[in-house]
Amino acid sequence: MLVLADFNHDGIPDIAANGSPGQVLLGNGDGTFRTGLSLPSGIETLLAGDFNNDGKSDLAILVPQGIGIMLGNGDGTFQPALFYRARPGGRLATGDFNNDGKLDLAEVSPAPTGMLARIFLGNGDGTLATALNTGINLGQADGPDGVVAVDFNADGNADLAMTIPTGGVAILPGKGSGKFGVPSFYFTPGSFGLHALLAADLDGNGTPDLAILDPLVGTITVLLNTP
């Protein structure tokens, strides 16, 4: 997994990647990179964002011991991670889920009858508040491979979209308070092993659409968002 951000504040995109260990690669501005800081091993998911509102890119990581927030120093290095308890098999997404101008974190993980979305509200100083939970009933335990936070219904609140391994996506409508409404399901028959989820305006109509990668059958499914 790769994320792009300007970790050393020089105006050139850098890369953070998971691995054994993970690695930060600092951009030289000519398409090449130099080796930077090593990241913890065992990273399942990582995201970049400014969690303490200092204008420097931070990292959120999901590792076996939990969710970690690594605050960026602005020079390509990071402070030691502050960890929060996580559920196994989860994926992360970032967004301002309660519209307070502070970056929050969503963790979506398997639950006994489906999936559980846990929302950690950001305090604006690099710390996170106690999680708010929303369940997604699928009739069986399942975990997402991809999660994105985007305002799909143009109401000014960030929503959550996540893959469902049986084929398709579930979308939780955000209420602007850190809580979410009843999910909507969009199925893609014949798709299994869904792996990656991308949100972008793919048809140029001003609304975010979804692209879903299924590596097992070698397809990309596009779900268009009708205004």
Short mmCIF file of C-alpha atoms in Angstrom, two decimals:
data_model
loop_
_atom_site.label_atom_id
_atom_site.label_comp_id
_atom_site.label_asym_id
_atom_site.label_seq_id
_atom_site.Cartn_x
_atom_site.Cartn_y
_atom_site.Cartn_z
CA MET A 1 0.00 0.00 0.00
CA LEU A 2 1.28 3.46 -0.96
CA VAL A 3 0.29 6.98 0.09
CA LEU A 4 1.46 10.26 -1.40
CA ALA A 5 2.10 13.40 0.66
CA ASP A 6 4.74 16.09 1.10
CA PHE A 7 6.34 14.76 4.28
CA ASN A 8 9.40 17.06 4.31
CA HIS A 9 7.55 20.23 3.31
CA ASP A 10 9.65 20.95 0.20
CA GLY A 11 6.75 21.09 -2.25
CA ILE A 12 7.66 17.72 -3.81
CA PRO A 13 5.45 14.63 -3.32
CA ASP A 14 6.89 11.83 -1.19
CA ILE A 15 5.77 8.22 -0.71
CA ALA A 16 5.03 6.17 2.40
CA ALA A 17 4.71 2.41 1.89
CA ASN A 18 4.00 -0.56 4.12
CA GLY A 19 6.41 -3.48 4.17
CA SER A 20 8.86 -5.29 6.43
CA PRO A 21 9.64 -2.67 7.53
CA GLY A 22 7.62 0.14 5.97
CA GLN A 23 9.48 2.97 4.29
CA VAL A 24 9.27 6.68 3.54
CA LEU A 25 10.71 7.64 0.13
CA LEU A 26 11.49 11.34 -0.29
CA GLY A 27 10.90 12.81 -3.72
CA ASN A 28 13.77 14.51 -5.57
CA GLY A 29 11.46 16.38 -7.93
CA ASP A 30 12.67 14.57 -11.07
CA GLY A 31 10.68 11.35 -10.72
CA THR A 32 13.26 9.68 -8.52
CA PHE A 33 13.24 9.12 -4.77
CA ARG A 34 15.75 8.71 -1.97
CA THR A 35 15.37 6.49 1.07
CA GLY A 36 13.94 8.17 4.12
CA LEU A 37 12.66 7.04 7.49
CA SER A 38 11.82 3.38 8.15
CA LEU A 39 8.25 2.76 9.36
CA PRO A 40 7.02 0.01 11.69
CA SER A 41 6.66 -3.51 10.32
CA GLY A 42 3.27 -5.15 10.05
CA ILE A 43 1.37 -2.11 8.75
CA GLU A 44 -1.95 -3.29 7.29
CA THR A 45 -3.25 0.15 6.32
CA LEU A 46 -1.69 3.62 6.29
CA LEU A 47 -3.08 7.06 5.47
CA ALA A 48 -1.68 10.58 5.39
CA GLY A 49 -3.42 13.59 6.94
CA ASP A 50 -2.84 16.57 9.21
CA PHE A 51 -4.20 15.39 12.55
CA ASN A 52 -2.83 18.26 14.67
CA ASN A 53 -3.52 21.16 12.29
CA ASP A 54 0.10 22.31 12.11
CA GLY A 55 0.35 22.19 8.31
CA LYS A 56 2.59 19.11 8.35
CA SER A 57 1.57 15.70 6.99
CA ASP A 58 1.08 13.00 9.62
CA LEU A 59 0.49 9.26 9.23
CA ALA A 60 -2.29 7.04 10.55
CA ILE A 61 -1.28 3.38 10.59
CA LEU A 62 -3.09 0.17 11.44
CA VAL A 63 -0.83 -2.51 12.90
CA PRO A 64 -1.55 -5.59 15.08
CA GLN A 65 -1.20 -3.56 18.29
CA GLY A 66 -3.75 -0.98 17.19
CA ILE A 67 -4.27 2.30 15.33
CA GLY A 68 -1.27 4.59 15.55
CA ILE A 69 -1.02 8.32 14.88
CA MET A 70 2.51 9.38 13.90
CA LEU A 71 2.81 13.16 13.90
CA GLY A 72 5.06 14.56 11.19
CA ASN A 73 7.97 16.84 12.04
CA GLY A 74 7.89 18.45 8.61
CA ASP A 75 11.33 17.11 7.64
CA GLY A 76 10.34 13.59 6.58
CA THR A 77 10.55 12.16 10.10
CA PHE A 78 7.77 11.37 12.55
CA GLN A 79 7.18 11.28 16.27
CA PRO A 80 6.59 7.89 17.93
CA ALA A 81 3.08 6.56 17.34
CA LEU A 82 0.31 7.15 19.85
CA PHE A 83 -1.80 3.97 19.76
CA TYR A 84 -5.52 3.33 20.10
CA ARG A 85 -7.16 -0.05 20.42
CA ALA A 86 -8.29 -1.50 17.08
CA ARG A 87 -10.27 -4.50 15.94
CA PRO A 88 -8.50 -7.13 13.80
CA GLY A 89 -8.91 -7.09 10.03
CA GLY A 90 -9.88 -3.44 9.74
CA ARG A 91 -9.30 -0.71 7.17
CA LEU A 92 -8.97 3.05 7.70
CA ALA A 93 -10.36 6.21 6.12
CA THR A 94 -10.04 9.87 7.07
CA GLY A 95 -12.53 12.72 6.93
CA ASP A 96 -14.11 15.48 9.00
CA PHE A 97 -17.09 13.44 10.17
CA ASN A 98 -18.49 15.97 12.65
CA ASN A 99 -17.80 19.15 10.65
CA ASP A 100 -15.62 20.81 13.28
CA GLY A 101 -12.63 21.44 10.98
CA LYS A 102 -10.57 18.68 12.63
CA LEU A 103 -9.54 15.48 10.88
CA ASP A 104 -11.22 12.31 12.16
CA LEU A 105 -10.50 8.64 11.54
CA ALA A 106 -12.81 5.76 10.59
CA GLU A 107 -11.93 2.12 11.15
CA VAL A 108 -14.17 -0.48 9.47
CA SER A 109 -13.64 -4.06 10.62
CA PRO A 110 -15.42 -7.44 10.73
CA ALA A 111 -18.22 -7.92 13.27
CA PRO A 112 -20.21 -11.09 14.19
CA THR A 113 -23.01 -10.37 11.67
CA GLY A 114 -21.31 -8.03 9.23
CA MET A 115 -18.99 -5.06 9.70
CA LEU A 116 -18.52 -2.34 12.32
CA ALA A 117 -17.58 1.26 11.52
CA ARG A 118 -15.79 2.88 14.46
CA ILE A 119 -15.35 6.66 14.25
CA PHE A 120 -12.53 8.26 16.22
CA LEU A 121 -13.13 12.01 16.43
CA GLY A 122 -10.00 14.13 16.17
CA ASN A 123 -9.23 16.66 18.90
CA GLY A 124 -7.10 18.76 16.55
CA ASP A 125 -3.90 18.11 18.51
CA GLY A 126 -3.02 14.67 17.15
CA THR A 127 -5.14 12.78 19.67
CA LEU A 128 -8.44 10.99 19.05
CA ALA A 129 -11.61 10.82 21.13
CA THR A 130 -13.54 7.66 22.05
CA ALA A 131 -14.99 5.83 19.06
CA LEU A 132 -18.60 6.12 17.92
CA ASN A 133 -19.89 2.86 16.44
CA THR A 134 -22.21 2.02 13.53
CA GLY A 135 -23.01 -1.57 12.57
CA ILE A 136 -23.50 -2.88 9.02
CA ASN A 137 -25.57 -6.08 8.99
CA LEU A 138 -24.51 -8.53 6.27
CA GLY A 139 -25.79 -11.72 7.88
CA GLN A 140 -22.24 -12.99 8.38
CA ALA A 141 -18.90 -11.69 9.58
CA ASP A 142 -17.00 -9.93 6.80
CA GLY A 143 -14.32 -7.30 6.55
CA PRO A 144 -13.80 -4.62 3.90
CA ASP A 145 -10.83 -4.45 1.56
CA GLY A 146 -11.39 -0.79 0.71
CA VAL A 147 -12.93 2.17 2.56
CA VAL A 148 -13.26 5.80 1.41
CA ALA A 149 -14.84 8.89 2.96
CA VAL A 150 -16.58 11.23 0.49
CA ASP A 151 -19.77 13.33 0.40
CA PHE A 152 -21.78 11.25 -2.07
CA ASN A 153 -25.18 12.94 -1.59
CA ALA A 154 -23.98 16.58 -1.58
CA ASP A 155 -25.42 17.39 1.85
CA GLY A 156 -22.12 18.73 3.20
CA ASN A 157 -21.47 15.67 5.38
CA ALA A 158 -18.79 13.04 4.74
CA ASP A 159 -20.18 9.58 3.98
CA LEU A 160 -18.41 6.23 4.17
CA ALA A 161 -18.22 3.70 1.32
CA MET A 162 -16.74 0.25 1.85
CA THR A 163 -16.41 -2.91 -0.21
CA ILE A 164 -18.40 -5.99 0.75
CA PRO A 165 -16.55 -9.18 -0.11
CA THR A 166 -19.67 -10.85 -1.56
CA GLY A 167 -19.55 -8.25 -4.35
CA GLY A 168 -20.39 -4.55 -4.22
CA VAL A 169 -20.25 -1.67 -1.78
CA ALA A 170 -22.12 -0.40 1.27
CA ILE A 171 -22.50 3.35 1.76
CA LEU A 172 -23.16 4.85 5.19
CA PRO A 173 -24.68 8.37 4.97
CA GLY A 174 -22.98 10.78 7.35
CA LYS A 175 -25.08 12.89 9.73
CA GLY A 176 -22.37 15.51 10.32
CA SER A 177 -22.08 14.54 13.98
CA GLY A 178 -19.73 11.56 13.74
CA LYS A 179 -22.74 9.25 13.47
CA PHE A 180 -24.12 7.59 10.35
CA GLY A 181 -27.49 6.53 9.02
CA VAL A 182 -28.82 3.27 7.58
CA PRO A 183 -26.49 1.86 4.91
CA SER A 184 -27.38 1.54 1.23
CA PHE A 185 -26.05 -1.47 -0.69
CA TYR A 186 -24.94 -1.59 -4.32
CA PHE A 187 -24.16 -5.09 -5.55
CA THR A 188 -21.91 -6.10 -8.43
CA PRO A 189 -22.93 -9.68 -9.38
CA GLY A 190 -20.06 -11.97 -10.27
CA SER A 191 -17.49 -9.94 -8.33
CA PHE A 192 -15.55 -11.53 -5.49
CA GLY A 193 -12.31 -10.75 -3.70
CA LEU A 194 -12.88 -6.99 -3.99
CA HIS A 195 -9.62 -5.31 -3.16
CA ALA A 196 -9.38 -1.57 -3.89
CA LEU A 197 -11.89 1.26 -3.82
CA LEU A 198 -11.41 4.67 -5.45
CA ALA A 199 -13.72 7.68 -5.29
CA ALA A 200 -13.50 10.33 -8.04
CA ASP A 201 -15.70 12.20 -10.51
CA LEU A 202 -15.28 9.73 -13.35
CA ASP A 203 -18.00 11.07 -15.68
CA GLY A 204 -17.46 14.81 -15.17
CA ASN A 205 -20.91 15.59 -13.77
CA GLY A 206 -19.64 17.08 -10.51
CA THR A 207 -20.48 14.14 -8.25
CA PRO A 208 -18.07 11.50 -6.87
CA ASP A 209 -18.28 8.04 -8.41
CA LEU A 210 -16.74 4.74 -7.30
CA ALA A 211 -14.31 2.39 -9.03
CA ILE A 212 -13.88 -1.09 -7.55
CA LEU A 213 -11.00 -3.43 -8.38
CA ASP A 214 -11.61 -7.17 -8.31
CA PRO A 215 -8.19 -8.83 -8.77
CA LEU A 216 -9.60 -12.38 -8.72
CA VAL A 217 -11.55 -11.92 -11.96
CA GLY A 218 -9.41 -9.07 -13.32
CA THR A 219 -12.14 -6.43 -13.55
CA ILE A 220 -12.73 -2.83 -12.54
CA THR A 221 -16.37 -1.98 -11.87
CA VAL A 222 -17.51 1.66 -12.03
CA LEU A 223 -20.57 2.82 -10.09
CA LEU A 224 -21.76 6.20 -11.35
CA ASN A 225 -23.34 8.63 -8.91
CA THR A 226 -26.48 10.25 -10.37
CA PRO A 227 -27.11 13.77 -9.02
#
